Short mmCIF file of C-alpha atoms in Angstrom, two decimals:
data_model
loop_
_atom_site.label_atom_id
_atom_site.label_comp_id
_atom_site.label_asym_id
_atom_site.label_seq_id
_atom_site.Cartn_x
_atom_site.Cartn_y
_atom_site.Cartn_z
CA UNK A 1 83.07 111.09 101.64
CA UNK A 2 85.52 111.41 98.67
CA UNK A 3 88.69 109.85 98.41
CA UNK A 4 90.53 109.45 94.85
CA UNK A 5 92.56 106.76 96.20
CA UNK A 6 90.30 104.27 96.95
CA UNK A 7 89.88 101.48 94.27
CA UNK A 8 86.40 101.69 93.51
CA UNK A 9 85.19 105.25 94.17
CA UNK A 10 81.79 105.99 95.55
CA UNK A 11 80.19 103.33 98.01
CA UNK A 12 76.32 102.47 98.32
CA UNK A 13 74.29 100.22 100.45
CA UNK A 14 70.79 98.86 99.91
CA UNK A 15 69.03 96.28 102.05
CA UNK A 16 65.95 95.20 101.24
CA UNK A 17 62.99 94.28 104.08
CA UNK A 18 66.64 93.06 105.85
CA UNK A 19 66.70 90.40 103.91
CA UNK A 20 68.65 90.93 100.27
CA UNK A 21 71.29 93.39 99.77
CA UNK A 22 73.56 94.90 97.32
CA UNK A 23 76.79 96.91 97.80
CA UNK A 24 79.00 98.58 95.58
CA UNK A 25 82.74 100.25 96.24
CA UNK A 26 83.64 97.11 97.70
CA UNK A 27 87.61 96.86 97.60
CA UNK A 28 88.13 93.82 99.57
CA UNK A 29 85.64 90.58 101.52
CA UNK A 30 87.97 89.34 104.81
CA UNK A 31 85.55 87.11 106.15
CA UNK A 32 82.45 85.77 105.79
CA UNK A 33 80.38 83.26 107.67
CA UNK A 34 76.76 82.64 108.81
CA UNK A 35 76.40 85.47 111.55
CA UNK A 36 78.50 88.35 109.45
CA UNK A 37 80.11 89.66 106.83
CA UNK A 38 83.62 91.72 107.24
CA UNK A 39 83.66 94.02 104.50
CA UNK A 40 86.69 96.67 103.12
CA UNK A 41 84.42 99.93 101.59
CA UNK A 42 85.43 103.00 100.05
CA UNK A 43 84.54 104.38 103.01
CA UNK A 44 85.97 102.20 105.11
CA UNK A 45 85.26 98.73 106.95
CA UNK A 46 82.31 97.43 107.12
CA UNK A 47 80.65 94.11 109.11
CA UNK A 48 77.20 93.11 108.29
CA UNK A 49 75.68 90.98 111.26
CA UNK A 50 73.35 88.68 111.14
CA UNK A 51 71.74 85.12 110.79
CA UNK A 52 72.16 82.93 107.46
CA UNK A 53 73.99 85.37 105.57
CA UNK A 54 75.62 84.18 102.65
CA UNK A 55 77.56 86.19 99.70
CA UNK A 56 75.40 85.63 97.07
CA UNK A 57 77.65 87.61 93.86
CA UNK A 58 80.97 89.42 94.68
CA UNK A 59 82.42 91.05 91.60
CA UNK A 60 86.29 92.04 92.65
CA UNK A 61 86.70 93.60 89.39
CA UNK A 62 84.16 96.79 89.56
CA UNK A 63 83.50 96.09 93.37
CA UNK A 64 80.10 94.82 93.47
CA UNK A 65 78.55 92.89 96.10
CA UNK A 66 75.32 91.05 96.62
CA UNK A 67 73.89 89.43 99.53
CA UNK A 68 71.11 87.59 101.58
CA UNK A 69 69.82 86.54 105.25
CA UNK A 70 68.71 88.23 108.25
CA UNK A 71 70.18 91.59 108.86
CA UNK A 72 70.56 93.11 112.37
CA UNK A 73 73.13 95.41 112.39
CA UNK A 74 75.49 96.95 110.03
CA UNK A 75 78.25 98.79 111.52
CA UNK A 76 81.08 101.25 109.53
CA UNK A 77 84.38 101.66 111.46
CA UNK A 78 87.39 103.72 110.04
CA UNK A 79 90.97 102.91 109.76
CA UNK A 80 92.89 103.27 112.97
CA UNK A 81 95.11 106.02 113.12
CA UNK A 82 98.97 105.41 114.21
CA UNK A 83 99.19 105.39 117.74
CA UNK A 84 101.96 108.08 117.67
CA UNK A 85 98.93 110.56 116.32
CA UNK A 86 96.84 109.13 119.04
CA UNK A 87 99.21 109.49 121.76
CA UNK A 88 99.83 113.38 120.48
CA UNK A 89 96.34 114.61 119.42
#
């Protein structure tokens, strides 16, 4: 998925044995705690779930992100679309 107006082009994902992982086209972190991580992606949102995660290196400026704990799900959701499109699709 292209999009020349994100911040920080392409988006990639690697998790390690569900441990470690590293992201990169991360525009934005809203939260972070213990059992997730609520990400902003260049391809959208993104929340990391888990136990004992913790943000090991986030690099705002070329939209790096690195990671560790016990994965268990990671799950990519879209932006909404304005309910006047939804109401009249």
């Amino acid at each position: 998925m292209e999009n020349n107006d994100r911040k920080h082009g392409n988006h990639e994902l690697c998790v390690s044995c569900r441990e470690k992982g590293s992201l990169t086209g991360i525009e934005k972190v809203i939260s972070s705690c213990e059992t997730s991580l609520n990400l902003v992606t260049s391809c959208g949102n993104l929340v990391i779930g888990g136990e004992k995660l913790k943000i090991i290196k986030f690099n705002a400026g070329d939209g790096t992100l690195e990671f560790e704990g016990n994965v268990s799900s990671l799950k990519y959701s879209g932006a909404k679309q304005p309910l006047i499109k939804r109401i009249f699709k």
